[in-house]
């Protein structure tokens, strides 16, 4: 069993006075602590910071084979949010959180700051400020990425979504509110070699959904390998249940389409 370490984190809110700073305690095991340090030293510091595609490739590869685990974050409308940092098990969103934070980190303390800015709107560690939707990454500050979907394909479709609003008008996530947002996606039938040629290793991919109130049902990272394009993702498929490389086009063909965000 991994020993738990207690880390006290102080994250000043952007635009807020010091008295409104968020102070959080994160329980993190020594395995995760050691992995953070090792990944930064071996996969981030050894690559020129301008080569973000290669850094994301290397960092994301470190998690291949990591078990899939659902509902790993702690927090709800009735339970205080906790900063979860656990490399023992990942879901598709926390996988991207960790990769995005690590790629920008020069130290363990730096990683915690980057994780907070990746996961939370205005660095506020609270359930209502969690970036619950994939497109929050390109719409809510601090931004993690920019939406390049329309640049990737001329067949991009734009749909006005009312995020968090169910078919019956109720909220998927109580107390979060409803956000009107134009969501761009490339329909699966148009994801071909031409689209692949415009994607870059390290692009964050959202699997678009036609379900009202949601933008995506899954996320991953586009990686061009020597054997072709893959979606590197924390897979909940019964045959996988871990972080895997899924052949890109065949995977996407069984979905409504993709949203493409490019790391800033």
PDB file of C-alpha atoms in Angstrom:
ATOM      1  CA  UNK A   1       0.000   0.000   0.000  1.00  0.00           C
ATOM      2  CA  UNK A   2       1.297   3.465  -0.912  1.00  0.00           C
ATOM      3  CA  UNK A   3       1.928   5.851   1.958  1.00  0.00           C
ATOM      4  CA  UNK A   4      -0.210   9.009   1.863  1.00  0.00           C
ATOM      5  CA  UNK A   5       1.516  12.350   2.142  1.00  0.00           C
ATOM      6  CA  UNK A   6      -0.353  15.526   3.055  1.00  0.00           C
ATOM      7  CA  UNK A   7       0.393  18.558   0.913  1.00  0.00           C
ATOM      8  CA  UNK A   8      -0.865  22.027   1.833  1.00  0.00           C
ATOM      9  CA  UNK A   9      -1.578  24.125  -1.228  1.00  0.00           C
ATOM     10  CA  UNK A  10      -2.195  27.835  -1.354  1.00  0.00           C
ATOM     11  CA  UNK A  11      -3.700  29.045  -4.629  1.00  0.00           C
ATOM     12  CA  UNK A  12      -4.522  32.769  -4.791  1.00  0.00           C
ATOM     13  CA  UNK A  13      -7.607  33.448  -6.885  1.00  0.00           C
ATOM     14  CA  UNK A  14      -7.079  35.597  -9.952  1.00  0.00           C
ATOM     15  CA  UNK A  15      -8.384  39.100  -9.355  1.00  0.00           C
ATOM     16  CA  UNK A  16      -9.223  38.406  -5.689  1.00  0.00           C
ATOM     17  CA  UNK A  17      -7.767  39.731  -2.479  1.00  0.00           C
ATOM     18  CA  UNK A  18      -5.481  37.630  -0.319  1.00  0.00           C
ATOM     19  CA  UNK A  19      -8.247  36.959   2.193  1.00  0.00           C
ATOM     20  CA  UNK A  20     -10.113  35.041  -0.531  1.00  0.00           C
ATOM     21  CA  UNK A  21      -7.196  32.750  -1.307  1.00  0.00           C
ATOM     22  CA  UNK A  22      -8.073  29.089  -1.561  1.00  0.00           C
ATOM     23  CA  UNK A  23      -6.249  26.843   0.884  1.00  0.00           C
ATOM     24  CA  UNK A  24      -6.587  23.144   0.137  1.00  0.00           C
ATOM     25  CA  UNK A  25      -5.147  19.917   1.472  1.00  0.00           C
ATOM     26  CA  UNK A  26      -4.364  17.221  -1.064  1.00  0.00           C
ATOM     27  CA  UNK A  27      -3.715  13.622  -0.106  1.00  0.00           C
ATOM     28  CA  UNK A  28      -1.093  12.249  -2.449  1.00  0.00           C
ATOM     29  CA  UNK A  29       0.715   8.920  -2.141  1.00  0.00           C
ATOM     30  CA  UNK A  30       4.468   8.556  -2.428  1.00  0.00           C
ATOM     31  CA  UNK A  31       4.089   6.648  -5.707  1.00  0.00           C
ATOM     32  CA  UNK A  32       2.408   9.645  -7.329  1.00  0.00           C
ATOM     33  CA  UNK A  33       4.904  12.067  -5.786  1.00  0.00           C
ATOM     34  CA  UNK A  34       7.818  10.075  -7.179  1.00  0.00           C
ATOM     35  CA  UNK A  35       6.161   9.767 -10.581  1.00  0.00           C
ATOM     36  CA  UNK A  36       5.631  13.521 -10.816  1.00  0.00           C
ATOM     37  CA  UNK A  37       9.312  14.175 -10.116  1.00  0.00           C
ATOM     38  CA  UNK A  38      10.500  11.444 -12.482  1.00  0.00           C
ATOM     39  CA  UNK A  39       8.294  12.501 -15.406  1.00  0.00           C
ATOM     40  CA  UNK A  40       9.352  16.141 -15.079  1.00  0.00           C
ATOM     41  CA  UNK A  41      13.046  15.238 -14.924  1.00  0.00           C
ATOM     42  CA  UNK A  42      13.081  12.658 -17.719  1.00  0.00           C
ATOM     43  CA  UNK A  43      10.325  13.722 -20.115  1.00  0.00           C
ATOM     44  CA  UNK A  44       9.861  17.483 -19.687  1.00  0.00           C
ATOM     45  CA  UNK A  45      13.209  19.058 -18.801  1.00  0.00           C
ATOM     46  CA  UNK A  46      15.057  17.058 -21.462  1.00  0.00           C
ATOM     47  CA  UNK A  47      12.980  18.522 -24.310  1.00  0.00           C
ATOM     48  CA  UNK A  48      13.064  22.078 -25.624  1.00  0.00           C
ATOM     49  CA  UNK A  49       9.988  23.849 -24.237  1.00  0.00           C
ATOM     50  CA  UNK A  50       9.084  25.028 -27.744  1.00  0.00           C
ATOM     51  CA  UNK A  51       8.525  21.405 -28.800  1.00  0.00           C
ATOM     52  CA  UNK A  52       5.222  20.992 -26.979  1.00  0.00           C
ATOM     53  CA  UNK A  53       4.037  18.197 -29.286  1.00  0.00           C
ATOM     54  CA  UNK A  54       6.990  16.018 -28.322  1.00  0.00           C
ATOM     55  CA  UNK A  55       6.630  16.859 -24.633  1.00  0.00           C
ATOM     56  CA  UNK A  56       2.940  15.876 -24.677  1.00  0.00           C
ATOM     57  CA  UNK A  57       3.821  12.696 -26.555  1.00  0.00           C
ATOM     58  CA  UNK A  58       6.451  11.720 -23.986  1.00  0.00           C
ATOM     59  CA  UNK A  59       4.433  12.690 -20.928  1.00  0.00           C
ATOM     60  CA  UNK A  60       1.246  10.986 -22.118  1.00  0.00           C
ATOM     61  CA  UNK A  61       3.184   7.806 -22.963  1.00  0.00           C
ATOM     62  CA  UNK A  62       4.278   7.572 -19.323  1.00  0.00           C
ATOM     63  CA  UNK A  63       0.682   6.675 -18.419  1.00  0.00           C
ATOM     64  CA  UNK A  64       0.180   3.888 -20.969  1.00  0.00           C
ATOM     65  CA  UNK A  65      -1.158   0.860 -19.112  1.00  0.00           C
ATOM     66  CA  UNK A  66      -2.364   2.881 -16.111  1.00  0.00           C
ATOM     67  CA  UNK A  67      -5.708   1.439 -14.930  1.00  0.00           C
ATOM     68  CA  UNK A  68      -8.933   3.225 -15.812  1.00  0.00           C
ATOM     69  CA  UNK A  69     -10.877   4.399 -12.780  1.00  0.00           C
ATOM     70  CA  UNK A  70     -14.145   6.333 -12.895  1.00  0.00           C
ATOM     71  CA  UNK A  71     -15.315   9.076 -10.537  1.00  0.00           C
ATOM     72  CA  UNK A  72     -11.892   9.833  -9.147  1.00  0.00           C
ATOM     73  CA  UNK A  73     -12.478  13.498  -8.290  1.00  0.00           C
ATOM     74  CA  UNK A  74     -13.866  14.514  -4.905  1.00  0.00           C
ATOM     75  CA  UNK A  75     -16.529  17.216  -4.711  1.00  0.00           C
ATOM     76  CA  UNK A  76     -20.230  17.772  -5.354  1.00  0.00           C
ATOM     77  CA  UNK A  77     -22.934  20.374  -4.692  1.00  0.00           C
ATOM     78  CA  UNK A  78     -23.000  19.066  -1.098  1.00  0.00           C
ATOM     79  CA  UNK A  79     -19.395  17.880  -0.587  1.00  0.00           C
ATOM     80  CA  UNK A  80     -16.403  20.268  -0.485  1.00  0.00           C
ATOM     81  CA  UNK A  81     -14.031  20.000  -3.422  1.00  0.00           C
ATOM     82  CA  UNK A  82     -10.650  18.373  -2.813  1.00  0.00           C
ATOM     83  CA  UNK A  83      -7.654  18.603  -5.074  1.00  0.00           C
ATOM     84  CA  UNK A  84      -7.189  15.016  -6.251  1.00  0.00           C
ATOM     85  CA  UNK A  85      -3.710  13.984  -7.429  1.00  0.00           C
ATOM     86  CA  UNK A  86      -3.556  10.243  -7.995  1.00  0.00           C
ATOM     87  CA  UNK A  87      -1.647   8.466 -10.755  1.00  0.00           C
ATOM     88  CA  UNK A  88      -2.865   5.011  -9.660  1.00  0.00           C
ATOM     89  CA  UNK A  89      -6.093   5.283 -11.664  1.00  0.00           C
ATOM     90  CA  UNK A  90      -7.341   7.732 -14.285  1.00  0.00           C
ATOM     91  CA  UNK A  91     -10.482   8.615 -16.174  1.00  0.00           C
ATOM     92  CA  UNK A  92     -10.357  10.317 -19.558  1.00  0.00           C
ATOM     93  CA  UNK A  93     -10.568  13.839 -18.125  1.00  0.00           C
ATOM     94  CA  UNK A  94      -8.085  13.492 -15.255  1.00  0.00           C
ATOM     95  CA  UNK A  95      -5.641  11.907 -17.702  1.00  0.00           C
ATOM     96  CA  UNK A  96      -5.679  15.083 -19.773  1.00  0.00           C
ATOM     97  CA  UNK A  97      -5.478  17.200 -16.609  1.00  0.00           C
ATOM     98  CA  UNK A  98      -2.256  15.515 -15.514  1.00  0.00           C
ATOM     99  CA  UNK A  99      -0.646  15.563 -18.960  1.00  0.00           C
ATOM    100  CA  UNK A 100      -1.474  19.233 -19.478  1.00  0.00           C
ATOM    101  CA  UNK A 101      -0.110  20.188 -16.057  1.00  0.00           C
ATOM    102  CA  UNK A 102       3.047  18.097 -16.318  1.00  0.00           C
ATOM    103  CA  UNK A 103       3.967  19.416 -19.769  1.00  0.00           C
ATOM    104  CA  UNK A 104       4.304  22.919 -18.301  1.00  0.00           C
ATOM    105  CA  UNK A 105       6.025  22.002 -15.038  1.00  0.00           C
ATOM    106  CA  UNK A 106       9.614  22.453 -13.921  1.00  0.00           C
ATOM    107  CA  UNK A 107       9.121  21.149 -10.388  1.00  0.00           C
ATOM    108  CA  UNK A 108       6.601  19.380  -8.158  1.00  0.00           C
ATOM    109  CA  UNK A 109       5.296  22.653  -6.719  1.00  0.00           C
ATOM    110  CA  UNK A 110       4.991  23.989 -10.244  1.00  0.00           C
ATOM    111  CA  UNK A 111       2.932  20.911 -11.163  1.00  0.00           C
ATOM    112  CA  UNK A 112       0.359  21.618  -8.443  1.00  0.00           C
ATOM    113  CA  UNK A 113      -0.060  25.197  -9.661  1.00  0.00           C
ATOM    114  CA  UNK A 114      -0.464  24.048 -13.260  1.00  0.00           C
ATOM    115  CA  UNK A 115      -2.927  21.333 -12.272  1.00  0.00           C
ATOM    116  CA  UNK A 116      -5.085  23.862 -10.434  1.00  0.00           C
ATOM    117  CA  UNK A 117      -5.085  26.246 -13.410  1.00  0.00           C
ATOM    118  CA  UNK A 118      -5.821  23.334 -15.754  1.00  0.00           C
ATOM    119  CA  UNK A 119      -8.738  21.928 -13.766  1.00  0.00           C
ATOM    120  CA  UNK A 120     -10.357  25.018 -12.242  1.00  0.00           C
ATOM    121  CA  UNK A 121     -11.809  28.277 -13.560  1.00  0.00           C
ATOM    122  CA  UNK A 122      -9.862  31.246 -12.178  1.00  0.00           C
ATOM    123  CA  UNK A 123      -7.746  28.803 -10.124  1.00  0.00           C
ATOM    124  CA  UNK A 124     -10.636  28.433  -7.660  1.00  0.00           C
ATOM    125  CA  UNK A 125     -10.607  24.921  -6.189  1.00  0.00           C
ATOM    126  CA  UNK A 126     -14.368  24.458  -5.912  1.00  0.00           C
ATOM    127  CA  UNK A 127     -16.930  22.163  -7.487  1.00  0.00           C
ATOM    128  CA  UNK A 128     -18.749  24.951  -9.321  1.00  0.00           C
ATOM    129  CA  UNK A 129     -15.461  26.246 -10.738  1.00  0.00           C
ATOM    130  CA  UNK A 130     -14.263  22.878 -11.976  1.00  0.00           C
ATOM    131  CA  UNK A 131     -13.930  22.783 -15.778  1.00  0.00           C
ATOM    132  CA  UNK A 132     -16.599  20.127 -16.172  1.00  0.00           C
ATOM    133  CA  UNK A 133     -16.843  20.388 -19.963  1.00  0.00           C
ATOM    134  CA  UNK A 134     -14.116  19.700 -22.524  1.00  0.00           C
ATOM    135  CA  UNK A 135     -14.767  22.985 -24.338  1.00  0.00           C
ATOM    136  CA  UNK A 136     -14.223  24.831 -21.053  1.00  0.00           C
ATOM    137  CA  UNK A 137     -10.535  24.307 -21.839  1.00  0.00           C
ATOM    138  CA  UNK A 138     -10.795  26.806 -24.695  1.00  0.00           C
ATOM    139  CA  UNK A 139     -13.464  29.080 -23.188  1.00  0.00           C
ATOM    140  CA  UNK A 140     -12.858  29.468 -19.442  1.00  0.00           C
ATOM    141  CA  UNK A 141      -9.882  31.248 -17.883  1.00  0.00           C
ATOM    142  CA  UNK A 142      -7.134  30.335 -17.519  1.00  0.00           C
ATOM    143  CA  UNK A 143      -7.278  28.783 -20.985  1.00  0.00           C
ATOM    144  CA  UNK A 144      -5.558  25.440 -21.538  1.00  0.00           C
ATOM    145  CA  UNK A 145      -5.936  25.304 -25.304  1.00  0.00           C
ATOM    146  CA  UNK A 146      -7.485  26.948 -28.339  1.00  0.00           C
ATOM    147  CA  UNK A 147     -10.190  25.427 -30.488  1.00  0.00           C
ATOM    148  CA  UNK A 148      -8.723  24.663 -33.923  1.00  0.00           C
ATOM    149  CA  UNK A 149     -11.528  22.388 -35.132  1.00  0.00           C
ATOM    150  CA  UNK A 150     -12.639  24.717 -37.929  1.00  0.00           C
ATOM    151  CA  UNK A 151      -9.033  25.031 -39.152  1.00  0.00           C
ATOM    152  CA  UNK A 152      -8.700  21.272 -39.427  1.00  0.00           C
ATOM    153  CA  UNK A 153     -11.623  20.638 -41.768  1.00  0.00           C
ATOM    154  CA  UNK A 154     -13.882  22.645 -44.074  1.00  0.00           C
ATOM    155  CA  UNK A 155     -16.648  20.196 -43.131  1.00  0.00           C
ATOM    156  CA  UNK A 156     -16.757  21.494 -39.564  1.00  0.00           C
ATOM    157  CA  UNK A 157     -20.296  21.849 -38.188  1.00  0.00           C
ATOM    158  CA  UNK A 158     -21.259  24.425 -35.547  1.00  0.00           C
ATOM    159  CA  UNK A 159     -24.020  23.556 -33.079  1.00  0.00           C
ATOM    160  CA  UNK A 160     -25.411  25.844 -30.381  1.00  0.00           C
ATOM    161  CA  UNK A 161     -25.403  23.870 -27.140  1.00  0.00           C
ATOM    162  CA  UNK A 162     -26.922  24.676 -23.768  1.00  0.00           C
ATOM    163  CA  UNK A 163     -24.330  22.903 -21.679  1.00  0.00           C
ATOM    164  CA  UNK A 164     -25.565  21.243 -18.494  1.00  0.00           C
ATOM    165  CA  UNK A 165     -29.237  21.366 -19.582  1.00  0.00           C
ATOM    166  CA  UNK A 166     -30.978  18.024 -19.906  1.00  0.00           C
ATOM    167  CA  UNK A 167     -33.693  17.255 -22.437  1.00  0.00           C
ATOM    168  CA  UNK A 168     -36.335  17.968 -19.758  1.00  0.00           C
ATOM    169  CA  UNK A 169     -34.749  21.299 -18.834  1.00  0.00           C
ATOM    170  CA  UNK A 170     -33.149  20.165 -15.574  1.00  0.00           C
ATOM    171  CA  UNK A 171     -29.417  20.315 -14.910  1.00  0.00           C
ATOM    172  CA  UNK A 172     -26.973  17.439 -15.309  1.00  0.00           C
ATOM    173  CA  UNK A 173     -24.873  19.012 -12.548  1.00  0.00           C
ATOM    174  CA  UNK A 174     -27.053  20.763  -9.937  1.00  0.00           C
ATOM    175  CA  UNK A 175     -26.043  24.321  -8.941  1.00  0.00           C
ATOM    176  CA  UNK A 176     -23.665  24.670 -11.916  1.00  0.00           C
ATOM    177  CA  UNK A 177     -26.052  26.607 -14.148  1.00  0.00           C
ATOM    178  CA  UNK A 178     -26.557  26.440 -17.899  1.00  0.00           C
ATOM    179  CA  UNK A 179     -24.044  27.783 -20.415  1.00  0.00           C
ATOM    180  CA  UNK A 180     -24.945  28.677 -24.000  1.00  0.00           C
ATOM    181  CA  UNK A 181     -22.003  27.815 -26.256  1.00  0.00           C
ATOM    182  CA  UNK A 182     -21.396  27.312 -29.974  1.00  0.00           C
ATOM    183  CA  UNK A 183     -19.595  23.986 -30.309  1.00  0.00           C
ATOM    184  CA  UNK A 184     -17.658  23.110 -33.481  1.00  0.00           C
ATOM    185  CA  UNK A 185     -17.064  19.508 -34.495  1.00  0.00           C
ATOM    186  CA  UNK A 186     -15.953  17.479 -37.497  1.00  0.00           C
ATOM    187  CA  UNK A 187     -18.484  14.755 -38.357  1.00  0.00           C
ATOM    188  CA  UNK A 188     -16.922  11.298 -38.305  1.00  0.00           C
ATOM    189  CA  UNK A 189     -17.564  10.668 -42.003  1.00  0.00           C
ATOM    190  CA  UNK A 190     -15.180  13.516 -42.826  1.00  0.00           C
ATOM    191  CA  UNK A 191     -12.351  12.368 -40.569  1.00  0.00           C
ATOM    192  CA  UNK A 192      -9.949  11.026 -43.187  1.00  0.00           C
ATOM    193  CA  UNK A 193      -6.328  11.283 -44.286  1.00  0.00           C
ATOM    194  CA  UNK A 194      -6.806  14.947 -45.160  1.00  0.00           C
ATOM    195  CA  UNK A 195      -7.945  15.725 -41.626  1.00  0.00           C
ATOM    196  CA  UNK A 196      -5.139  13.606 -40.172  1.00  0.00           C
ATOM    197  CA  UNK A 197      -2.607  15.669 -42.139  1.00  0.00           C
ATOM    198  CA  UNK A 198      -3.775  18.818 -40.324  1.00  0.00           C
ATOM    199  CA  UNK A 199      -3.736  17.327 -36.835  1.00  0.00           C
ATOM    200  CA  UNK A 200      -0.640  17.600 -34.663  1.00  0.00           C
ATOM    201  CA  UNK A 201       0.759  15.202 -32.107  1.00  0.00           C
ATOM    202  CA  UNK A 202      -0.431  16.499 -28.752  1.00  0.00           C
ATOM    203  CA  UNK A 203      -3.787  17.834 -29.952  1.00  0.00           C
ATOM    204  CA  UNK A 204      -6.505  17.239 -27.369  1.00  0.00           C
ATOM    205  CA  UNK A 205      -9.444  15.385 -28.908  1.00  0.00           C
ATOM    206  CA  UNK A 206     -13.020  15.407 -27.651  1.00  0.00           C
ATOM    207  CA  UNK A 207     -15.492  12.829 -28.945  1.00  0.00           C
ATOM    208  CA  UNK A 208     -18.507  14.967 -29.800  1.00  0.00           C
ATOM    209  CA  UNK A 209     -21.952  13.930 -28.595  1.00  0.00           C
ATOM    210  CA  UNK A 210     -25.408  14.796 -29.896  1.00  0.00           C
ATOM    211  CA  UNK A 211     -26.812  14.463 -26.384  1.00  0.00           C
ATOM    212  CA  UNK A 212     -28.373  17.756 -25.360  1.00  0.00           C
ATOM    213  CA  UNK A 213     -26.483  19.540 -22.621  1.00  0.00           C
ATOM    214  CA  UNK A 214     -23.145  17.815 -23.216  1.00  0.00           C
ATOM    215  CA  UNK A 215     -20.271  18.604 -25.571  1.00  0.00           C
ATOM    216  CA  UNK A 216     -18.306  15.326 -25.481  1.00  0.00           C
ATOM    217  CA  UNK A 217     -18.544  11.827 -24.037  1.00  0.00           C
ATOM    218  CA  UNK A 218     -14.842  10.992 -24.140  1.00  0.00           C
ATOM    219  CA  UNK A 219     -11.453  12.644 -24.533  1.00  0.00           C
ATOM    220  CA  UNK A 220      -7.969  11.668 -25.596  1.00  0.00           C
ATOM    221  CA  UNK A 221      -4.783  12.883 -27.228  1.00  0.00           C
ATOM    222  CA  UNK A 222      -3.877  12.650 -30.904  1.00  0.00           C
ATOM    223  CA  UNK A 223      -0.485  11.015 -31.392  1.00  0.00           C
ATOM    224  CA  UNK A 224       1.200  10.245 -34.697  1.00  0.00           C
ATOM    225  CA  UNK A 225       3.252   7.107 -34.136  1.00  0.00           C
ATOM    226  CA  UNK A 226       5.586   5.268 -36.553  1.00  0.00           C
ATOM    227  CA  UNK A 227       2.665   2.873 -37.107  1.00  0.00           C
ATOM    228  CA  UNK A 228       0.103   5.581 -37.782  1.00  0.00           C
ATOM    229  CA  UNK A 229      -2.295   7.890 -35.977  1.00  0.00           C
ATOM    230  CA  UNK A 230      -3.723   6.894 -32.593  1.00  0.00           C
ATOM    231  CA  UNK A 231      -6.019   8.294 -29.944  1.00  0.00           C
ATOM    232  CA  UNK A 232      -4.138   7.924 -26.671  1.00  0.00           C
ATOM    233  CA  UNK A 233      -6.868   7.674 -24.056  1.00  0.00           C
ATOM    234  CA  UNK A 234      -7.949   6.326 -20.685  1.00  0.00           C
ATOM    235  CA  UNK A 235     -10.340   3.725 -22.047  1.00  0.00           C
ATOM    236  CA  UNK A 236     -13.356   2.420 -20.132  1.00  0.00           C
ATOM    237  CA  UNK A 237     -13.997  -0.289 -22.724  1.00  0.00           C
ATOM    238  CA  UNK A 238     -14.154  -3.709 -21.041  1.00  0.00           C
ATOM    239  CA  UNK A 239     -11.385  -5.034 -23.291  1.00  0.00           C
ATOM    240  CA  UNK A 240      -9.087  -2.220 -22.137  1.00  0.00           C
ATOM    241  CA  UNK A 241      -9.850  -0.544 -18.787  1.00  0.00           C
ATOM    242  CA  UNK A 242      -6.531   1.297 -18.952  1.00  0.00           C
ATOM    243  CA  UNK A 243      -4.669   3.986 -20.900  1.00  0.00           C
ATOM    244  CA  UNK A 244      -4.185   2.700 -24.442  1.00  0.00           C
ATOM    245  CA  UNK A 245      -3.409   3.779 -27.985  1.00  0.00           C
ATOM    246  CA  UNK A 246      -6.507   3.250 -30.152  1.00  0.00           C
ATOM    247  CA  UNK A 247      -6.125   3.370 -33.932  1.00  0.00           C
ATOM    248  CA  UNK A 248      -7.466   6.834 -34.679  1.00  0.00           C
ATOM    249  CA  UNK A 249      -9.704   6.695 -37.746  1.00  0.00           C
ATOM    250  CA  UNK A 250     -11.444   3.368 -36.972  1.00  0.00           C
ATOM    251  CA  UNK A 251     -12.104   4.616 -33.449  1.00  0.00           C
ATOM    252  CA  UNK A 252     -13.567   7.919 -34.598  1.00  0.00           C
ATOM    253  CA  UNK A 253     -15.706   6.295 -37.314  1.00  0.00           C
ATOM    254  CA  UNK A 254     -17.849   4.755 -34.566  1.00  0.00           C
ATOM    255  CA  UNK A 255     -18.590   8.166 -33.024  1.00  0.00           C
ATOM    256  CA  UNK A 256     -20.503  11.312 -34.098  1.00  0.00           C
ATOM    257  CA  UNK A 257     -17.228  13.191 -34.652  1.00  0.00           C
ATOM    258  CA  UNK A 258     -14.411  15.114 -33.000  1.00  0.00           C
ATOM    259  CA  UNK A 259     -13.567  18.454 -31.426  1.00  0.00           C
ATOM    260  CA  UNK A 260      -9.901  19.484 -31.668  1.00  0.00           C
ATOM    261  CA  UNK A 261      -8.187  21.682 -29.092  1.00  0.00           C
ATOM    262  CA  UNK A 262      -4.534  22.647 -29.418  1.00  0.00           C
ATOM    263  CA  UNK A 263      -2.432  23.240 -26.295  1.00  0.00           C
ATOM    264  CA  UNK A 264      -1.381  26.807 -25.579  1.00  0.00           C
TER     265      UNK A 264
END
